[in-house]
Amino acid sequence: GAGVSQSPSNKVTEKGKDVELRCDPISGHTALYWYRQRLGQGLEFLIYFQGNSAPDKSGLPSDRFSAERTGESVSTLTIQRTQQEDSAVYLCAGIAENTGELFFGEGSRLTVL
Amino acid sequence: QQPVQSPQAVILREGEDAVINCSSSKALYSVHWYRQKHGEAPVFLMILLKGGEQKGHEKISASFNEKKQQSSLYLTASQLSYSGTYFCGTYGSGGYNKLIFGAGTRLAVHP
């Protein structure tokens, strides 16, 4: 596709359930970020993938959060045993390496009841 | 470490100018600027690299003072379409790694 695709666009879940969010970056974008944005707040770094290098997981808020990416393709962010404080929009972004520009997806809005 | 943005919010009349500042306590390699409209994804405005160069996008320009470890975004003759939240992002060292964004500056432009 032409842009970064994220799914689902909206997810409502019950506290304690697991959720999986998906990001399909632009082809050729070897680096990928996940950010969390709570309502009215800024962009909170979660994790960074660069090619086949070990990801930088330093922003993951707890061990309930994990993310995977195989090569330069799709990435998934998994949140286990969701809590109400996990409610937020989760954004992924790929980098155009020739310019350094980040291309963001539209985000996955997660609501934990 | 998160860059610090100021002011937190700005209200303008169409045609007025504004400056948004972004500063860091650590050495900067580059500064990114993004704008996010309500309910939308952030959109790239520009990147500034070490060297104090100034860049422009429409009537929006920015400067980067590496000695002061800060960048400023200048919005000239503001338009209604400039409304949104502006974020600066910094890496702090060469290459692409953890890009950390400031808390954002909310800009509202009224007719």
Coordinates of N, CA and C in Angstrom, one line a residue:
Chain A
G1 N 0.8 -1.2 0.0 CA 0.0 0.0 0.0 C 0.9 1.3 0.0
A2 N 0.2 2.4 -0.2 CA 1.0 3.6 -0.3 C 1.4 4.2 1.1
G3 N 0.7 3.8 2.1 CA 1.0 4.4 3.4 C 1.2 3.3 4.5
V4 N 1.4 3.8 5.7 CA 1.5 2.8 6.8 C 0.1 2.4 7.2
S5 N -0.1 1.1 7.3 CA -1.4 0.6 7.6 C -1.5 0.0 9.0
Q6 N -2.4 0.4 9.9 CA -2.6 -0.2 11.2 C -3.9 -0.8 11.4
S7 N -4.0 -1.9 12.1 CA -5.3 -2.5 12.4 C -5.2 -3.2 13.8
P8 N -6.4 -3.3 14.5 CA -7.6 -2.6 14.1 C -7.5 -1.1 14.3
S9 N -8.4 -0.4 13.7 CA -8.4 1.1 13.9 C -9.0 1.4 15.3
N10 N -9.9 0.6 15.7 CA -10.6 0.7 17.0 C -10.7 -0.7 17.7
K11 N -10.4 -0.7 18.9 CA -10.5 -2.0 19.7 C -11.0 -1.6 21.1
V12 N -12.2 -2.3 21.4 CA -12.7 -2.1 22.8 C -12.6 -3.5 23.4
T13 N -12.0 -3.6 24.6 CA -11.8 -4.9 25.2 C -12.1 -4.8 26.7
E14 N -12.2 -5.9 27.3 CA -12.4 -5.9 28.8 C -11.1 -6.0 29.5
K15 N -11.1 -5.4 30.6 CA -9.9 -5.5 31.5 C -9.5 -7.0 31.7
G16 N -8.2 -7.3 31.5 CA -7.7 -8.6 31.7 C -7.5 -9.4 30.4
K17 N -8.1 -8.9 29.3 CA -8.0 -9.6 28.0 C -6.7 -9.2 27.4
D18 N -6.2 -10.1 26.4 CA -5.0 -9.7 25.7 C -5.5 -9.1 24.3
V19 N -4.6 -8.2 23.8 CA -4.9 -7.6 22.5 C -3.7 -7.6 21.7
E20 N -3.9 -7.7 20.4 CA -2.8 -7.6 19.4 C -3.0 -6.5 18.4
L21 N -2.1 -5.6 18.3 CA -2.2 -4.5 17.3 C -1.2 -4.8 16.2
R22 N -1.6 -4.4 15.0 CA -0.7 -4.7 13.8 C -0.3 -3.5 13.1
C23 N 0.9 -3.5 12.6 CA 1.4 -2.4 11.8 C 2.0 -2.9 10.5
D24 N 1.6 -2.4 9.4 CA 2.2 -2.8 8.1 C 2.9 -1.6 7.5
P25 N 4.2 -1.5 7.6 CA 4.9 -0.2 7.2 C 5.0 -0.1 5.7
I26 N 5.5 1.0 5.2 CA 5.7 1.2 3.8 C 6.9 0.3 3.4
S27 N 6.8 -0.3 2.3 CA 7.9 -1.1 1.8 C 9.2 -0.4 1.7
G28 N 10.2 -1.0 2.2 CA 11.6 -0.3 2.2 C 11.9 0.4 3.4
H29 N 11.0 0.7 4.3 CA 11.3 1.3 5.6 C 11.8 0.3 6.5
T30 N 13.1 0.3 6.7 CA 13.7 -0.8 7.5 C 13.5 -0.5 9.0
A31 N 13.4 0.7 9.4 CA 13.2 1.1 10.8 C 11.8 1.4 11.1
L32 N 11.3 1.0 12.3 CA 9.9 1.1 12.7 C 9.8 1.4 14.2
Y33 N 8.9 2.4 14.5 CA 8.7 2.8 15.9 C 7.2 2.4 16.3
W34 N 7.1 2.2 17.6 CA 5.7 2.2 18.2 C 5.7 3.3 19.2
Y35 N 4.6 4.1 19.2 CA 4.4 5.1 20.2 C 3.0 4.9 20.8
R36 N 2.9 5.4 22.1 CA 1.6 5.4 22.7 C 1.2 6.9 22.9
Q37 N -0.1 7.2 22.7 CA -0.6 8.5 22.9 C -1.9 8.5 23.7
R38 N -1.8 8.8 24.9 CA -3.0 8.9 25.7 C -3.8 10.2 25.4
L39 N -5.0 10.2 25.7 CA -5.9 11.3 25.3 C -5.3 12.7 25.7
G40 N -5.1 13.5 24.8 CA -4.6 14.9 25.0 C -3.2 14.9 25.4
Q41 N -2.5 13.8 25.3 CA -1.1 13.8 25.7 C -0.1 13.7 24.5
G42 N 1.2 13.6 24.8 CA 2.2 13.5 23.8 C 2.4 12.1 23.3
L43 N 3.5 12.0 22.5 CA 3.9 10.7 21.9 C 4.9 10.0 22.8
E44 N 4.5 8.9 23.4 CA 5.4 8.2 24.3 C 6.0 7.0 23.6
F45 N 7.4 7.1 23.5 CA 8.1 6.0 22.8 C 7.9 4.7 23.5
L46 N 7.7 3.7 22.7 CA 7.6 2.3 23.3 C 8.7 1.4 22.8
I47 N 8.9 1.3 21.5 CA 9.9 0.3 21.0 C 10.4 0.8 19.6
Y48 N 11.6 0.4 19.3 CA 12.2 0.7 18.0 C 12.8 -0.5 17.4
F49 N 12.5 -0.8 16.1 CA 13.1 -1.9 15.4 C 14.0 -1.3 14.2
Q50 N 15.1 -1.9 14.0 CA 16.0 -1.5 12.9 C 16.5 -2.8 12.3
G51 N 15.9 -3.1 11.1 CA 16.4 -4.2 10.4 C 16.4 -5.5 11.2
N52 N 17.5 -6.2 11.2 CA 17.6 -7.4 12.0 C 18.4 -7.2 13.3
S53 N 18.6 -6.0 13.7 CA 19.3 -5.7 14.9 C 18.3 -5.9 16.1
A54 N 18.9 -6.1 17.3 CA 18.0 -6.3 18.5 C 17.2 -5.0 18.7
P55 N 15.9 -5.1 18.9 CA 15.1 -3.9 19.1 C 15.4 -3.2 20.4
D56 N 15.2 -1.9 20.4 CA 15.3 -1.0 21.6 C 13.9 -1.1 22.3
K57 N 13.8 -1.8 23.4 CA 12.6 -2.0 24.1 C 12.5 -1.1 25.3
S58 N 13.3 -0.2 25.4 CA 13.5 0.6 26.7 C 12.2 1.4 27.0
G59 N 11.3 1.6 26.1 CA 10.1 2.4 26.4 C 8.9 1.5 26.8
L60 N 9.0 0.2 26.7 CA 7.8 -0.6 27.0 C 7.6 -0.4 28.5
P61 N 6.3 -0.1 28.9 CA 6.0 0.3 30.3 C 6.0 -0.9 31.3
S62 N 5.8 -2.1 30.8 CA 5.7 -3.2 31.7 C 5.9 -4.5 30.9
D63 N 6.1 -5.6 31.6 CA 6.3 -6.9 30.9 C 5.0 -7.4 30.3
R64 N 3.9 -6.7 30.4 CA 2.7 -7.1 29.8 C 2.7 -6.7 28.3
F65 N 3.7 -5.8 28.0 CA 3.8 -5.3 26.6 C 5.0 -6.0 25.9
S66 N 4.7 -6.4 24.7 CA 5.7 -7.0 23.8 C 5.5 -6.7 22.4
A67 N 6.5 -6.7 21.6 CA 6.4 -6.4 20.2 C 7.3 -7.3 19.4
E68 N 6.9 -7.6 18.2 CA 7.7 -8.4 17.3 C 7.7 -7.8 15.9
R69 N 8.8 -8.0 15.2 CA 8.9 -7.7 13.8 C 9.8 -8.7 13.1
T70 N 9.4 -9.2 12.1 CA 10.2 -10.2 11.3 C 10.8 -9.4 10.1
G71 N 12.1 -9.2 10.1 CA 12.8 -8.6 9.0 C 12.2 -7.1 8.9
E72 N 11.8 -6.8 7.7 CA 11.4 -5.4 7.4 C 9.9 -5.4 7.1
S73 N 9.2 -6.4 7.7 CA 7.8 -6.5 7.4 C 6.9 -6.1 8.5
V74 N 5.8 -6.7 8.6 CA 4.7 -6.4 9.6 C 5.3 -6.5 11.0
S75 N 4.8 -5.6 11.9 CA 5.1 -5.6 13.3 C 3.8 -5.8 14.1
T76 N 3.9 -6.5 15.2 CA 2.7 -6.6 16.1 C 3.1 -6.2 17.4
L77 N 2.2 -5.5 18.1 CA 2.3 -5.1 19.5 C 1.3 -5.8 20.3
T78 N 1.7 -6.5 21.3 CA 0.8 -7.3 22.1 C 0.8 -6.8 23.5
I79 N -0.4 -6.6 24.0 CA -0.6 -6.2 25.4 C -1.4 -7.3 26.1
Q80 N -0.8 -7.9 27.1 CA -1.4 -9.0 27.8 C -2.1 -8.4 29.1
R81 N -3.2 -9.1 29.4 CA -3.9 -8.7 30.7 C -4.1 -7.2 30.8
T82 N -4.8 -6.7 29.8 CA -5.0 -5.3 29.6 C -5.6 -4.6 30.9
Q83 N -5.1 -3.4 31.1 CA -5.6 -2.6 32.3 C -6.2 -1.3 31.7
Q84 N -7.0 -0.6 32.5 CA -7.7 0.6 32.0 C -6.7 1.6 31.6
E85 N -5.5 1.7 32.3 CA -4.5 2.7 32.0 C -3.8 2.4 30.6
D86 N -4.1 1.3 30.0 CA -3.6 1.0 28.7 C -4.4 1.7 27.6
S87 N -5.5 2.2 27.9 CA -6.4 2.9 27.0 C -5.6 4.0 26.4
A88 N -5.5 4.0 25.0 CA -4.7 5.1 24.3 C -4.8 4.8 22.8
V89 N -4.2 5.7 22.1 CA -4.0 5.4 20.6 C -2.5 4.9 20.5
Y90 N -2.4 3.8 19.8 CA -1.1 3.2 19.6 C -0.7 3.5 18.1
L91 N 0.4 4.2 18.0 CA 0.8 4.7 16.6 C 2.1 4.0 16.3
C92 N 2.2 3.5 15.0 CA 3.5 3.1 14.5 C 4.0 4.0 13.4
A93 N 5.2 4.0 13.2 CA 5.8 4.9 12.2 C 7.1 4.2 11.6
G94 N 7.2 4.4 10.3 CA 8.4 3.9 9.7 C 9.3 5.1 9.2
I95 N 10.5 4.8 9.0 CA 11.5 5.9 8.7 C 11.9 5.8 7.2
A96 N 11.8 6.9 6.5 CA 12.4 7.0 5.2 C 13.9 7.3 5.4
E97 N 14.7 6.3 5.1 CA 16.1 6.5 5.5 C 16.9 7.6 4.8
N98 N 16.4 7.9 3.6 CA 17.1 8.9 2.8 C 16.8 10.3 3.4
T99 N 15.7 10.5 4.1 CA 15.4 11.8 4.6 C 15.3 11.9 6.1
G100 N 15.1 10.7 6.7 CA 14.9 10.7 8.2 C 13.4 11.0 8.6
E101 N 12.6 11.2 7.6 CA 11.2 11.5 7.9 C 10.4 10.3 8.5
L102 N 9.6 10.4 9.5 CA 8.8 9.4 10.0 C 7.4 9.5 9.3
F103 N 7.0 8.3 8.9 CA 5.6 8.2 8.3 C 4.8 7.4 9.3
F104 N 3.8 8.1 9.9 CA 2.9 7.5 10.9 C 1.7 6.9 10.3
G105 N 1.3 5.8 10.9 CA 0.0 5.2 10.6 C -1.1 6.0 11.3
E106 N -2.4 5.7 11.0 CA -3.5 6.4 11.6 C -3.7 6.0 13.1
G107 N -3.1 4.9 13.5 CA -3.2 4.5 14.9 C -4.3 3.5 15.1
S108 N -4.1 2.8 16.2 CA -5.1 1.9 16.7 C -5.6 2.4 18.1
R109 N -6.9 2.7 18.1 CA -7.4 3.3 19.4 C -7.9 2.1 20.3
L110 N -7.3 2.0 21.4 CA -7.6 0.9 22.3 C -8.3 1.5 23.5
T111 N -9.5 0.9 23.8 CA -10.3 1.3 25.0 C -10.4 0.0 25.8
V112 N -10.0 0.1 27.1 CA -10.1 -1.0 28.0 C -11.2 -0.7 29.0
L113 N -12.2 -1.5 29.1 CA -13.4 -1.2 30.0 C -13.1 -1.8 31.3
Chain B
Q1 N 16.1 11.4 27.1 CA 15.5 12.4 28.0 C 14.6 13.3 27.1
Q2 N 13.4 13.6 27.5 CA 12.4 14.3 26.7 C 12.8 15.7 26.5
P3 N 12.7 16.2 25.3 CA 13.0 17.7 25.1 C 11.8 18.5 25.7
V4 N 12.1 19.7 26.0 CA 11.1 20.6 26.7 C 10.6 21.6 25.6
Q5 N 9.3 21.6 25.5 CA 8.7 22.6 24.6 C 8.0 23.7 25.3
S6 N 8.1 24.9 24.7 CA 7.4 26.1 25.3 C 6.9 27.0 24.1
P7 N 5.8 27.6 24.3 CA 4.8 27.5 25.4 C 4.1 26.2 25.2
Q8 N 3.2 25.9 26.2 CA 2.4 24.7 26.1 C 1.2 24.9 25.2
A9 N 0.8 26.2 25.1 CA -0.4 26.5 24.2 C -0.3 27.9 23.7
V10 N -0.8 28.1 22.5 CA -0.8 29.4 21.9 C -2.1 29.6 21.2
I11 N -2.7 30.8 21.4 CA -3.9 31.2 20.7 C -3.6 32.4 19.8
L12 N -3.9 32.3 18.5 CA -3.6 33.3 17.6 C -4.8 33.8 16.8
R13 N -4.8 35.0 16.3 CA -5.7 35.4 15.2 C -5.0 35.1 13.9
E14 N -5.8 34.8 12.9 CA -5.3 34.6 11.6 C -4.4 35.8 11.2
G15 N -3.2 35.4 10.6 CA -2.3 36.5 10.2 C -1.2 36.8 11.2
E16 N -1.4 36.4 12.5 CA -0.4 36.7 13.5 C 0.7 35.7 13.5
D17 N 1.8 36.0 14.1 CA 3.0 35.1 14.1 C 3.2 34.5 15.5
A18 N 3.9 33.3 15.5 CA 4.2 32.6 16.7 C 5.5 31.9 16.7
V19 N 6.1 31.7 17.8 CA 7.4 31.0 17.9 C 7.2 29.9 18.9
I20 N 7.6 28.7 18.6 CA 7.5 27.5 19.5 C 9.0 27.1 19.7
N21 N 9.3 26.9 21.0 CA 10.7 26.5 21.3 C 10.8 25.1 21.8
C22 N 12.0 24.5 21.5 CA 12.3 23.1 21.9 C 13.7 23.1 22.4
S23 N 13.9 22.7 23.6 CA 15.2 22.6 24.2 C 15.5 21.3 24.8
S24 N 16.8 21.0 24.9 CA 17.3 19.7 25.4 C 18.4 19.9 26.4
S25 N 18.5 19.0 27.4 CA 19.6 19.1 28.3 C 20.8 18.3 27.8
K26 N 20.7 17.6 26.7 CA 21.8 16.9 26.2 C 22.1 17.4 24.8
A27 N 23.3 17.0 24.3 CA 23.8 17.4 23.0 C 22.8 16.9 21.9
L28 N 22.5 17.7 21.0 CA 21.6 17.3 19.9 C 22.3 17.1 18.6
Y29 N 21.9 16.1 17.9 CA 22.4 15.8 16.6 C 21.4 16.3 15.5
S30 N 20.1 16.2 15.8 CA 19.1 16.7 14.9 C 17.8 17.0 15.7
V31 N 17.0 17.8 15.1 CA 15.7 18.1 15.7 C 14.6 17.9 14.6
H32 N 13.6 17.2 15.0 CA 12.4 16.9 14.1 C 11.3 17.8 14.5
W33 N 10.5 18.2 13.6 CA 9.2 18.9 13.9 C 8.0 18.2 13.2
Y34 N 7.0 18.0 13.9 CA 5.8 17.4 13.4 C 4.6 18.1 13.8
R35 N 3.5 18.1 13.0 CA 2.2 18.7 13.4 C 1.2 17.6 13.4
Q36 N 0.3 17.7 14.4 CA -0.8 16.7 14.5 C -2.1 17.4 14.7
K37 N -3.0 17.2 13.7 CA -4.3 17.8 13.8 C -5.2 16.8 14.6
H38 N -6.2 17.4 15.2 CA -7.1 16.6 16.1 C -7.6 15.3 15.4
G39 N -7.4 14.2 16.0 CA -7.9 12.9 15.5 C -7.1 12.4 14.3
E40 N -6.0 13.0 14.0 CA -5.2 12.5 12.9 C -3.8 12.1 13.3
A41 N -3.0 11.5 12.4 CA -1.7 11.1 12.7 C -0.7 12.3 12.6
P42 N 0.4 12.3 13.3 CA 1.4 13.4 13.2 C 1.9 13.4 11.7
V43 N 2.2 14.6 11.2 CA 2.7 14.8 9.9 C 4.0 15.5 10.0
F44 N 5.0 15.0 9.2 CA 6.3 15.6 9.2 C 6.3 17.0 8.6
L45 N 7.0 17.9 9.3 CA 7.2 19.3 8.8 C 8.7 19.4 8.3
M46 N 9.6 19.2 9.2 CA 11.0 19.3 8.7 C 12.0 18.7 9.8
I47 N 13.2 18.5 9.3 CA 14.3 18.0 10.1 C 15.4 19.0 10.0
L48 N 16.0 19.4 11.2 CA 17.2 20.2 11.2 C 18.4 19.5 11.7
L49 N 19.5 19.6 11.1 CA 20.7 19.0 11.5 C 21.7 19.9 12.1
K50 N 22.7 19.4 12.8 CA 23.8 20.3 13.3 C 24.3 21.2 12.3
G51 N 24.5 22.5 12.7 CA 25.0 23.4 11.7 C 24.2 24.7 11.7
G52 N 23.1 24.7 12.5 CA 22.3 25.9 12.6 C 21.5 26.3 11.4
E53 N 21.4 25.3 10.5 CA 20.7 25.7 9.3 C 19.2 26.0 9.6
Q54 N 18.6 26.8 8.7 CA 17.2 27.2 8.8 C 16.5 26.5 7.7
K55 N 15.3 26.0 8.0 CA 14.6 25.4 6.9 C 13.2 26.0 6.9
G56 N 12.5 25.7 5.8 CA 11.1 26.3 5.7 C 10.2 25.3 5.1
H57 N 8.9 25.5 5.5 CA 7.8 24.7 4.9 C 6.6 25.6 4.9
E58 N 6.1 25.9 3.7 CA 5.1 27.0 3.6 C 5.6 28.2 4.3
K59 N 4.9 28.8 5.2 CA 5.3 30.0 5.9 C 5.8 29.6 7.3
I60 N 6.3 28.3 7.4 CA 6.8 27.8 8.7 C 8.3 27.6 8.5
S61 N 9.1 28.1 9.3 CA 10.5 27.9 9.3 C 11.0 27.5 10.6
A62 N 12.2 27.1 10.7 CA 12.8 26.7 12.0 C 14.3 26.9 12.0
S63 N 14.8 27.0 13.1 CA 16.3 27.2 13.3 C 16.7 26.2 14.3
F64 N 18.0 25.9 14.3 CA 18.6 24.9 15.2 C 19.9 25.5 15.8
N65 N 20.0 25.8 17.0 CA 21.2 26.3 17.7 C 21.8 25.1 18.5
E66 N 22.8 24.5 17.9 CA 23.4 23.3 18.6 C 24.1 23.7 19.9
K67 N 24.7 24.9 19.9 CA 25.4 25.3 21.2 C 24.4 25.5 22.3
K68 N 23.3 26.0 22.0 CA 22.2 26.2 23.1 C 21.4 25.0 23.2
Q69 N 21.6 24.0 22.3 CA 20.8 22.8 22.4 C 19.3 23.1 22.3
Q70 N 19.0 23.9 21.3 CA 17.6 24.2 21.2 C 17.2 24.5 19.7
S71 N 15.9 24.4 19.4 CA 15.4 24.7 18.1 C 14.2 25.5 18.3
S72 N 13.9 26.4 17.3 CA 12.7 27.2 17.4 C 11.9 27.1 16.1
L73 N 10.6 27.0 16.2 CA 9.7 26.9 15.0 C 9.0 28.2 14.9
Y74 N 9.1 28.8 13.7 CA 8.5 30.1 13.5 C 7.3 30.0 12.5
L75 N 6.2 30.4 13.0 CA 5.0 30.4 12.1 C 4.6 31.8 11.8
T76 N 4.7 32.1 10.5 CA 4.5 33.5 10.1 C 3.2 33.6 9.4
A77 N 2.5 34.7 9.7 CA 1.2 35.0 9.0 C 0.3 33.8 9.1
S78 N 0.0 33.4 10.3 CA -0.7 32.1 10.5 C -2.0 32.0 9.8
Q79 N -2.3 30.8 9.4 CA -3.5 30.4 8.7 C -4.3 29.5 9.6
L80 N -5.6 29.4 9.3 CA -6.5 28.5 10.1 C -6.0 27.1 10.1
S81 N -5.4 26.7 8.9 CA -4.9 25.4 8.7 C -3.7 25.0 9.6
Y82 N -3.1 26.0 10.2 CA -1.9 25.8 11.1 C -2.3 25.2 12.5
S83 N -3.6 25.3 12.8 CA -4.1 24.8 14.1 C -3.7 23.3 14.2
G84 N -3.3 23.0 15.5 CA -2.9 21.6 15.8 C -1.9 21.6 16.9
T85 N -1.4 20.4 17.1 CA -0.3 20.3 18.2 C 1.0 20.1 17.5
Y86 N 2.0 20.9 17.9 CA 3.3 20.8 17.3 C 4.2 20.0 18.2
F87 N 4.9 19.0 17.7 CA 5.9 18.2 18.5 C 7.3 18.4 17.9
C88 N 8.2 18.6 18.8 CA 9.6 18.4 18.4 C 10.1 17.1 18.9
G89 N 11.0 16.5 18.1 CA 11.6 15.2 18.5 C 13.1 15.3 18.4
T90 N 13.8 14.6 19.3 CA 15.3 14.6 19.2 C 15.8 13.2 19.4
Y91 N 16.9 12.9 18.7 CA 17.7 11.7 18.9 C 18.8 11.9 19.9
G92 N 19.5 12.9 19.8 CA 20.6 13.2 20.8 C 21.9 12.6 20.4
S93 N 22.0 11.7 19.4 CA 23.3 11.3 18.9 C 23.1 10.9 17.4
G94 N 24.2 10.7 16.8 CA 24.2 10.4 15.4 C 23.4 9.1 15.0
G95 N 22.8 9.1 13.9 CA 22.1 8.0 13.4 C 20.6 7.9 13.9
Y96 N 19.9 6.9 13.6 CA 18.5 6.7 14.0 C 18.5 5.7 15.1
N97 N 18.0 6.2 16.2 CA 17.7 5.3 17.3 C 16.4 5.8 18.0
K98 N 16.4 6.0 19.3 CA 15.2 6.3 20.0 C 14.9 7.8 19.8
L99 N 13.8 8.0 19.0 CA 13.4 9.4 18.8 C 12.3 9.7 19.8
I100 N 12.7 10.7 20.7 CA 11.8 11.1 21.8 C 11.2 12.5 21.5
F101 N 9.9 12.5 21.7 CA 9.2 13.8 21.4 C 8.9 14.6 22.7
G102 N 8.8 15.9 22.5 CA 8.4 16.7 23.6 C 6.9 16.6 23.8
A103 N 6.4 17.3 24.9 CA 5.0 17.1 25.3 C 4.1 17.8 24.3
G104 N 4.6 18.6 23.4 CA 3.7 19.3 22.4 C 3.3 20.7 22.8
T105 N 3.0 21.5 21.8 CA 2.5 22.8 21.9 C 1.2 22.9 21.1
R106 N 0.1 23.2 21.8 CA -1.2 23.3 21.1 C -1.3 24.7 20.5
L107 N -1.6 24.8 19.3 CA -1.8 26.0 18.6 C -3.2 26.1 18.0
A108 N -3.9 27.2 18.4 CA -5.2 27.4 17.9 C -5.2 28.8 17.1
V109 N -5.6 28.7 15.9 CA -5.7 29.9 15.1 C -7.2 30.2 14.8
H110 N -7.6 31.4 15.2 CA -9.0 31.8 15.0 C -9.1 32.9 13.9
P111 N -10.3 32.9 13.3 CA -10.5 34.0 12.2 C -10.4 35.4 12.8

